[in-house]
Amino acid sequence: MSKFMVLVKQLYKQKVSAKSFILTTLLYLVVLAGIMYWSEIRDLIFSGDADTIAVVNETNFDVSEVLQNTDDYEYEYVTAGEVAEKLKDGDYYAAFTLTDADGKLAAKIESYDPLPLNDQQSFQGMLSQAGQIYAMSQLDLSPEQQQLLLSSEPIITLNSINEAAADGKSADEKMAGVWISYAIGIIIYIFVATYLSIITTDVASEKGSRALEMLLVSVKPEIHFRSKIVGVFLVALTQFIILFGGLLLLLRFSDGGNKWSIVTNLLDSMSIGYFLYVMGFLFLTIFMYLIIGALFGSLVSKVEEAGQVMMPAMMLTLVGFYVMLTGMGNPDTMLIKVFSYIPFTSGMVMPMRLGATDISAIEPIISFGLLLGTVLALYFLSLSFYKRSVLTYSSGGIIEKMKTVFKVTT
Amino acid sequence: MVLQLKDVTKRYRDFVAVDRLNFTIEKGEIFGLIGQNGAGKTTTFRMILDLQDTTEGLITWDGQPIKSVDRDILGYLPEERGIFPQMKVEEQLYFFGELHGMDKAVIKKDIDFWIQRFDLEEKRNVKAETLSKGNKQKVQLIASFIHKPKFLILDEPFSGLDPVNMELLKDAILYLRDQGMTILFSSHQMDNVEELCDHLCLLKRGESLFSGSLLDLKKQYGKTKLTVRTDKSFEELSKFPGVVHVKMERDSQAVLTLEDESYAPAIFDLLSNGGYMEKFSLDYLSLHEIFKEKVGAGLV
């Protein structure tokens, strides 16, 4: 076995069998399972806990078709007299008093304690729907006419007259792109943050404990540098495969396969090219931050300083993540466009533009090329610097440490 | 000769860490590199190990530039102990062996041998971070030579060890020498250097003050250390011919430093006056004394 393989094997074995790796992976799986089985968990925990809503209907309109019992709310049609007392006693969670106000439905919502936001929003949604139907009922429309009004949605066709532009995506496709890109952004952020920290701490710990000096007698610094990046990347890949596999199984078997069909529909709306780009951006971004992490780890003199030196890289990933979040609302802004070309953030931002906007084919190619070029340039620059920094011990901030390395090695 | 340093210099801009250093080490000998902190010992080791480039000069192993030599012939124990804290003792030794291209089955026998010799049997499957300082040092020493290097460098191998562990380590170093290993080591404890080394190099601020055999170094000063047990006072001893310094010790013992060993017979006659004398011993200066004299000269 080559020295490179011995180092990679040792690092991989050590990290994958570490309690922190096993516990983190299990925790992620539990969180994923919790999300997938949330409705079942909620039913289990909160079953029979539907809140009772008193409805005092002072109109001649039958609201029971709109205000139907659900798992969360049960409606009880009552007269006004008993409501206040029962609200106070907690028999009713809230009370709606429906009256007519010049042909419009007026609703008063009462509760003993102030209502939480999600209940306020739910009640407002249901009551505005009831108000629409109430208004229609005043117009003496036939049931067919009412149905037509309720289901009327404009038929919209998008057509770009610029022949050079890419075929436009539908709103559904763009929304799917936004959500998939959001998921990818979170994956990149979590993986980069986790593994940047792991590689920086690992190199710093070996350097601080002087074990590195013993290793470098046998292996050249470039082999050590490569082995760290490849070893940690393989650990990240292992965790990715476990989580991705777990997610697929959960999607397949939870909710009677309903979620699986939603996901397959979602994926059907995206192209293979999109997924290849996303995987490319994902892995190159992780590689880039691993290179930076190994380099920064080689600058410190003891492991306690690792947090300090990796802060700039962590800030870069945070910037990318927040820019990606702003794209959730509007992925077509100038901010998103600019950051989709910056190699340190493009991994999180460009997949969003790819999935959720109509961009020409050349733009992701340029962004990907810039990222690839940066990874290669960073690799060779870091390698040359790593050879100098890995056995240089100094104090101070990151710039000061770099200056010391140049001072004592040139 | 197997290792040769020829005019080796290491310069960091204006600071000269090692200045035109020359010495040679023969195959199968133990060579000591001694000097104060910051004298350039670790820098010299790193240049020999090709962990740092030389600014000038040449280092050769068996006539070949050290850079072109197979790295697996080298073993190194750094001054500040370096082992993987999370790794178990045995796992750690296998790892270092495999890293030097050795087969697991081959290393096993050696690991068993050294673990037993260093009384680490109970610690075999214990994480390194839980070991005492002495045991960590033993594990690291084994890790540095488990691949049976031809040339072993030990940077301060005895620092912080209790006398029992120090003896164990000394025995191990002599055993390795007897197996044909060439060993270069540094130490602040001169009695250890004196006990183990055939040849040595004395460094002061990057410059070599002496390089050669221990006996040659001692001969430079001659037999000028005279230890006597007498009832004579400090004043009386100071007036003896050729005496340049007197140090009174316990039990009526005094150590006289002579200008020259030729004064010894006259002093013997004066002290014994033809009668019995309990102690009269003329010796070379110890390495500790020579070190203080040579390296400490000019220092406050």
Tab-separated table of N, CA, C and O in Angstrom, chain A residues 213-296:
chain	number	residue	atom	x	y	z
A	213	GLU	N	5.583	16.150	12.378
A	213	GLU	CA	7.027	16.089	12.115
A	213	GLU	C	7.467	14.647	11.893
A	213	GLU	O	8.317	14.374	11.049
A	214	MET	N	6.878	13.745	12.675
A	214	MET	CA	7.222	12.327	12.496
A	214	MET	C	6.710	11.827	11.151
A	214	MET	O	7.379	11.056	10.476
A	215	LEU	N	5.508	12.288	10.766
A	215	LEU	CA	4.937	11.840	9.497
A	215	LEU	C	5.758	12.348	8.323
A	215	LEU	O	6.008	11.625	7.358
A	216	LEU	N	6.183	13.628	8.431
A	216	LEU	CA	6.856	14.232	7.283
A	216	LEU	C	8.267	13.711	7.067
A	216	LEU	O	8.886	13.987	6.050
A	217	VAL	N	8.778	12.977	8.040
A	217	VAL	CA	10.059	12.294	7.813
A	217	VAL	C	9.846	11.210	6.761
A	217	VAL	O	10.702	10.945	5.921
A	218	SER	N	8.660	10.619	6.791
A	218	SER	CA	8.386	9.510	5.885
A	218	SER	C	7.695	9.952	4.595
A	218	SER	O	7.967	9.418	3.525
A	219	VAL	N	6.794	10.919	4.699
A	219	VAL	CA	6.050	11.331	3.493
A	219	VAL	C	6.314	12.798	3.172
A	219	VAL	O	6.550	13.603	4.069
A	220	LYS	N	6.247	13.105	1.904
A	220	LYS	CA	6.463	14.493	1.488
A	220	LYS	C	5.219	15.317	1.833
A	220	LYS	O	4.106	14.778	1.833
A	221	PRO	N	5.415	16.610	2.110
A	221	PRO	CA	4.252	17.440	2.482
A	221	PRO	C	3.117	17.395	1.455
A	221	PRO	O	1.957	17.412	1.816
A	222	GLU	N	3.471	17.299	0.162
A	222	GLU	CA	2.408	17.306	-0.850
A	222	GLU	C	1.533	16.045	-0.743
A	222	GLU	O	0.325	16.099	-0.962
A	223	ILE	N	2.163	14.916	-0.384
A	223	ILE	CA	1.385	13.675	-0.225
A	223	ILE	C	0.490	13.801	0.999
A	223	ILE	O	-0.676	13.398	0.974
A	224	HIS	N	1.037	14.384	2.058
A	224	HIS	CA	0.247	14.580	3.278
A	224	HIS	C	-0.947	15.488	3.001
A	224	HIS	O	-2.078	15.204	3.398
A	225	PHE	N	-0.700	16.575	2.278
A	225	PHE	CA	-1.748	17.551	1.933
A	225	PHE	C	-2.857	16.871	1.119
A	225	PHE	O	-4.043	16.995	1.428
A	226	ARG	N	-2.439	16.133	0.107
A	226	ARG	CA	-3.423	15.446	-0.757
A	226	ARG	C	-4.214	14.422	0.034
A	226	ARG	O	-5.415	14.278	-0.129
A	227	SER	N	-3.502	13.688	0.905
A	227	SER	CA	-4.178	12.626	1.662
A	227	SER	C	-5.233	13.210	2.594
A	227	SER	O	-6.289	12.622	2.797
A	228	LYS	N	-4.948	14.382	3.157
A	228	LYS	CA	-5.922	15.027	4.054
A	228	LYS	C	-7.180	15.384	3.268
A	228	LYS	O	-8.298	15.127	3.705
A	229	ILE	N	-6.983	16.009	2.100
A	229	ILE	CA	-8.136	16.462	1.312
A	229	ILE	C	-8.961	15.261	0.849
A	229	ILE	O	-10.186	15.226	1.004
A	230	VAL	N	-8.266	14.256	0.304
A	230	VAL	CA	-8.999	13.090	-0.216
A	230	VAL	C	-9.667	12.322	0.932
A	230	VAL	O	-10.832	11.915	0.822
A	231	GLY	N	-8.947	12.150	2.038
A	231	GLY	CA	-9.500	11.405	3.175
A	231	GLY	C	-10.752	12.062	3.726
A	231	GLY	O	-11.788	11.412	3.897
A	232	VAL	N	-10.688	13.369	3.953
A	232	VAL	CA	-11.848	14.078	4.514
A	232	VAL	C	-12.979	14.113	3.474
A	232	VAL	O	-14.153	13.984	3.825
A	233	PHE	N	-12.610	14.252	2.202
A	233	PHE	CA	-13.647	14.246	1.158
A	233	PHE	C	-14.382	12.905	1.145
A	233	PHE	O	-15.609	12.859	1.007
A	234	LEU	N	-13.637	11.821	1.312
A	234	LEU	CA	-14.277	10.492	1.330
A	234	LEU	C	-15.200	10.345	2.547
A	234	LEU	O	-16.258	9.718	2.452
A	235	VAL	N	-14.799	10.928	3.662
A	235	VAL	CA	-15.664	10.885	4.856
A	235	VAL	C	-16.961	11.659	4.555
A	235	VAL	O	-18.067	11.191	4.850
A	236	ALA	N	-16.802	12.843	3.933
A	236	ALA	CA	-17.981	13.651	3.583
A	236	ALA	C	-18.877	12.886	2.609
A	236	ALA	O	-20.102	12.873	2.752
A	237	LEU	N	-18.227	12.231	1.644
A	237	LEU	CA	-18.994	11.466	0.645
A	237	LEU	C	-19.753	10.321	1.315
A	237	LEU	O	-20.915	10.038	0.978
A	238	THR	N	-19.090	9.679	2.284
A	238	THR	CA	-19.746	8.579	3.000
A	238	THR	C	-20.995	9.085	3.712
A	238	THR	O	-22.068	8.478	3.621
A	239	GLN	N	-20.838	10.219	4.394
A	239	GLN	CA	-21.999	10.757	5.120
A	239	GLN	C	-23.095	11.178	4.145
A	239	GLN	O	-24.281	10.939	4.390
A	240	PHE	N	-22.681	11.759	3.024
A	240	PHE	CA	-23.647	12.178	2.006
A	240	PHE	C	-24.431	10.973	1.489
A	240	PHE	O	-25.663	11.018	1.367
A	241	ILE	N	-23.711	9.895	1.187
A	241	ILE	CA	-24.379	8.691	0.645
A	241	ILE	C	-25.341	8.109	1.679
A	241	ILE	O	-26.469	7.731	1.349
A	242	ILE	N	-24.903	8.044	2.943
A	242	ILE	CA	-25.783	7.497	3.995
A	242	ILE	C	-27.050	8.359	4.111
A	242	ILE	O	-28.175	7.838	4.133
A	243	LEU	N	-26.863	9.670	4.155
A	243	LEU	CA	-28.023	10.559	4.337
A	243	LEU	C	-28.921	10.550	3.104
A	243	LEU	O	-30.149	10.504	3.222
A	244	PHE	N	-28.296	10.560	1.929
A	244	PHE	CA	-29.077	10.562	0.692
A	244	PHE	C	-29.855	9.252	0.554
A	244	PHE	O	-31.044	9.240	0.213
A	245	GLY	N	-29.161	8.151	0.844
A	245	GLY	CA	-29.822	6.829	0.790
A	245	GLY	C	-30.967	6.763	1.796
A	245	GLY	O	-32.075	6.291	1.476
A	246	GLY	N	-30.692	7.257	3.005
A	246	GLY	CA	-31.724	7.265	4.043
A	246	GLY	C	-32.919	8.096	3.625
A	246	GLY	O	-34.076	7.693	3.803
A	247	LEU	N	-32.632	9.243	3.017
A	247	LEU	CA	-33.715	10.141	2.574
A	247	LEU	C	-34.578	9.455	1.504
A	247	LEU	O	-35.817	9.512	1.552
A	248	LEU	N	-33.904	8.796	0.554
A	248	LEU	CA	-34.650	8.102	-0.511
A	248	LEU	C	-35.556	7.027	0.080
A	248	LEU	O	-36.719	6.888	-0.319
A	249	LEU	N	-35.015	6.255	1.037
A	249	LEU	CA	-35.814	5.193	1.666
A	249	LEU	C	-37.007	5.785	2.419
A	249	LEU	O	-38.128	5.270	2.323
A	250	LEU	N	-36.749	6.882	3.127
A	250	LEU	CA	-37.837	7.519	3.878
A	250	LEU	C	-38.913	8.045	2.934
A	250	LEU	O	-40.117	7.890	3.185
A	251	LEU	N	-38.471	8.649	1.833
A	251	LEU	CA	-39.443	9.177	0.871
A	251	LEU	C	-40.262	8.048	0.257
A	251	LEU	O	-41.461	8.162	0.026
A	252	ARG	N	-39.564	6.934	0.006
A	252	ARG	CA	-40.218	5.803	-0.675
A	252	ARG	C	-41.279	5.172	0.230
A	252	ARG	O	-42.338	4.767	-0.232
A	253	PHE	N	-40.961	5.089	1.526
A	253	PHE	CA	-41.844	4.293	2.392
A	253	PHE	C	-42.735	5.115	3.332
A	253	PHE	O	-43.616	4.569	3.965
A	254	SER	N	-42.481	6.424	3.445
A	254	SER	CA	-43.351	7.206	4.330
A	254	SER	C	-44.584	7.671	3.562
A	254	SER	O	-44.566	7.777	2.327
A	255	ASP	N	-45.652	7.922	4.271
A	255	ASP	CA	-46.862	8.520	3.710
A	255	ASP	C	-47.435	7.702	2.538
A	255	ASP	O	-47.945	8.261	1.566
A	256	GLY	N	-47.296	6.393	2.601
A	256	GLY	CA	-47.847	5.506	1.563
A	256	GLY	C	-47.304	5.790	0.170
A	256	GLY	O	-47.979	5.548	-0.833
A	257	GLY	N	-46.092	6.323	0.101
A	257	GLY	CA	-45.492	6.576	-1.207
A	257	GLY	C	-45.909	7.914	-1.823
A	257	GLY	O	-45.462	8.257	-2.922
A	258	ASN	N	-46.771	8.675	-1.130
A	258	ASN	CA	-47.223	9.962	-1.680
A	258	ASN	C	-46.077	10.937	-1.875
A	258	ASN	O	-45.980	11.615	-2.891
A	259	LYS	N	-45.191	10.983	-0.849
A	259	LYS	CA	-44.063	11.929	-0.928
A	259	LYS	C	-43.135	11.546	-2.078
A	259	LYS	O	-42.564	12.388	-2.748
A	260	TRP	N	-42.984	10.240	-2.267
A	260	TRP	CA	-42.119	9.745	-3.354
A	260	TRP	C	-42.615	10.262	-4.704
A	260	TRP	O	-41.839	10.725	-5.528
A	261	SER	N	-43.948	10.193	-4.885
A	261	SER	CA	-44.481	10.647	-6.170
A	261	SER	C	-44.342	12.166	-6.316
A	261	SER	O	-44.063	12.660	-7.404
A	262	ILE	N	-44.449	12.889	-5.191
A	262	ILE	CA	-44.248	14.352	-5.267
A	262	ILE	C	-42.812	14.645	-5.695
A	262	ILE	O	-42.558	15.461	-6.583
A	263	VAL	N	-41.882	13.907	-5.061
A	263	VAL	CA	-40.464	14.145	-5.374
A	263	VAL	C	-40.160	13.751	-6.820
A	263	VAL	O	-39.466	14.477	-7.533
A	264	THR	N	-40.702	12.609	-7.261
A	264	THR	CA	-40.407	12.202	-8.649
A	264	THR	C	-40.995	13.215	-9.633
A	264	THR	O	-40.375	13.522	-10.644
A	265	ASN	N	-42.184	13.739	-9.295
A	265	ASN	CA	-42.757	14.777	-10.165
A	265	ASN	C	-41.866	16.009	-10.191
A	265	ASN	O	-41.634	16.614	-11.238
A	266	LEU	N	-41.368	16.346	-8.984
A	266	LEU	CA	-40.489	17.509	-8.860
A	266	LEU	C	-39.214	17.305	-9.690
A	266	LEU	O	-38.771	18.188	-10.421
A	267	LEU	N	-38.663	16.114	-9.569
A	267	LEU	CA	-37.418	15.813	-10.280
A	267	LEU	C	-37.659	15.735	-11.779
A	267	LEU	O	-36.787	16.098	-12.571
A	268	ASP	N	-38.843	15.247	-12.163
A	268	ASP	CA	-39.152	15.158	-13.600
A	268	ASP	C	-39.142	16.526	-14.260
A	268	ASP	O	-38.851	16.641	-15.452
A	269	SER	N	-39.484	17.534	-13.441
A	269	SER	CA	-39.530	18.872	-14.035
A	269	SER	C	-38.132	19.467	-14.200
A	269	SER	O	-37.972	20.521	-14.792
A	270	MET	N	-37.089	18.802	-13.651
A	270	MET	CA	-35.729	19.309	-13.801
A	270	MET	C	-34.970	18.403	-14.788
A	270	MET	O	-35.249	17.217	-14.891
A	271	SER	N	-33.997	18.997	-15.475
A	271	SER	CA	-33.273	18.215	-16.489
A	271	SER	C	-32.082	17.480	-15.878
A	271	SER	O	-31.628	17.811	-14.783
A	272	ILE	N	-31.583	16.486	-16.628
A	272	ILE	CA	-30.380	15.746	-16.186
A	272	ILE	C	-29.198	16.710	-16.089
A	272	ILE	O	-28.395	16.648	-15.164
A	273	GLY	N	-29.101	17.613	-17.074
A	273	GLY	CA	-28.010	18.594	-17.095
A	273	GLY	C	-27.972	19.384	-15.801
A	273	GLY	O	-26.900	19.650	-15.250
A	274	TYR	N	-29.157	19.729	-15.299
A	274	TYR	CA	-29.243	20.498	-14.059
A	274	TYR	C	-28.599	19.718	-12.914
A	274	TYR	O	-27.803	20.255	-12.141
A	275	PHE	N	-28.928	18.427	-12.838
A	275	PHE	CA	-28.385	17.624	-11.733
A	275	PHE	C	-26.882	17.408	-11.866
A	275	PHE	O	-26.171	17.371	-10.872
A	276	LEU	N	-26.432	17.297	-13.115
A	276	LEU	CA	-24.976	17.154	-13.296
A	276	LEU	C	-24.264	18.425	-12.837
A	276	LEU	O	-23.245	18.365	-12.152
A	277	TYR	N	-24.820	19.563	-13.225
A	277	TYR	CA	-24.242	20.834	-12.788
A	277	TYR	C	-24.240	20.926	-11.257
A	277	TYR	O	-23.245	21.292	-10.631
A	278	VAL	N	-25.390	20.580	-10.663
A	278	VAL	CA	-25.530	20.702	-9.212
A	278	VAL	C	-24.499	19.829	-8.502
A	278	VAL	O	-23.816	20.271	-7.576
A	279	MET	N	-24.343	18.587	-8.983
A	279	MET	CA	-23.357	17.677	-8.370
A	279	MET	C	-21.945	18.250	-8.551
A	279	MET	O	-21.114	18.205	-7.650
A	280	GLY	N	-21.689	18.768	-9.753
A	280	GLY	CA	-20.380	19.371	-10.028
A	280	GLY	C	-20.094	20.518	-9.090
A	280	GLY	O	-19.023	20.597	-8.479
A	281	PHE	N	-21.059	21.421	-8.951
A	281	PHE	CA	-20.891	22.574	-8.065
A	281	PHE	C	-20.726	22.119	-6.618
A	281	PHE	O	-19.880	22.631	-5.885
A	282	LEU	N	-21.552	21.136	-6.221
A	282	LEU	CA	-21.511	20.639	-4.841
A	282	LEU	C	-20.122	20.099	-4.494
A	282	LEU	O	-19.484	20.521	-3.527
A	283	PHE	N	-19.614	19.181	-5.337
A	283	PHE	CA	-18.349	18.526	-5.003
A	283	PHE	C	-17.151	19.471	-5.164
A	283	PHE	O	-16.221	19.439	-4.370
A	284	LEU	N	-17.206	20.318	-6.187
A	284	LEU	CA	-16.083	21.255	-6.356
A	284	LEU	C	-16.025	22.258	-5.208
A	284	LEU	O	-14.945	22.618	-4.740
A	285	THR	N	-17.199	22.700	-4.755
A	285	THR	CA	-17.224	23.663	-3.643
A	285	THR	C	-16.669	23.024	-2.378
A	285	THR	O	-15.865	23.630	-1.665
A	286	ILE	N	-17.085	21.781	-2.115
A	286	ILE	CA	-16.559	21.096	-0.919
A	286	ILE	C	-15.041	20.934	-1.046
A	286	ILE	O	-14.289	21.214	-0.112
A	287	PHE	N	-14.573	20.530	-2.235
A	287	PHE	CA	-13.136	20.375	-2.474
A	287	PHE	C	-12.395	21.681	-2.208
A	287	PHE	O	-11.347	21.700	-1.562
A	288	MET	N	-12.972	22.770	-2.722
A	288	MET	CA	-12.304	24.068	-2.577
A	288	MET	C	-12.143	24.432	-1.096
A	288	MET	O	-11.064	24.849	-0.666
A	289	TYR	N	-13.213	24.251	-0.348
A	289	TYR	CA	-13.127	24.624	1.070
A	289	TYR	C	-12.234	23.653	1.850
A	289	TYR	O	-11.636	24.038	2.859
A	290	LEU	N	-12.127	22.414	1.395
A	290	LEU	CA	-11.201	21.479	2.062
A	290	LEU	C	-9.756	21.925	1.839
A	290	LEU	O	-8.921	21.846	2.741
A	291	ILE	N	-9.479	22.398	0.632
A	291	ILE	CA	-8.119	22.899	0.333
A	291	ILE	C	-7.808	24.079	1.257
A	291	ILE	O	-6.749	24.144	1.885
A	292	ILE	N	-8.785	24.999	1.344
A	292	ILE	CA	-8.584	26.182	2.194
A	292	ILE	C	-8.415	25.741	3.661
A	292	ILE	O	-7.535	26.236	4.370
A	293	GLY	N	-9.227	24.783	4.083
A	293	GLY	CA	-9.165	24.302	5.466
A	293	GLY	C	-7.810	23.696	5.796
A	293	GLY	O	-7.231	23.970	6.855
A	294	ALA	N	-7.283	22.865	4.881
A	294	ALA	CA	-5.984	22.220	5.120
A	294	ALA	C	-4.889	23.282	5.197
A	294	ALA	O	-3.995	23.222	6.047
A	295	LEU	N	-4.984	24.264	4.303
A	295	LEU	CA	-3.976	25.328	4.289
A	295	LEU	C	-4.022	26.126	5.593
A	295	LEU	O	-2.983	26.374	6.228
A	296	PHE	N	-5.218	26.511	6.004
A	296	PHE	CA	-5.349	27.302	7.231
A	296	PHE	C	-4.913	26.488	8.454
A	296	PHE	O	-4.303	27.025	9.371
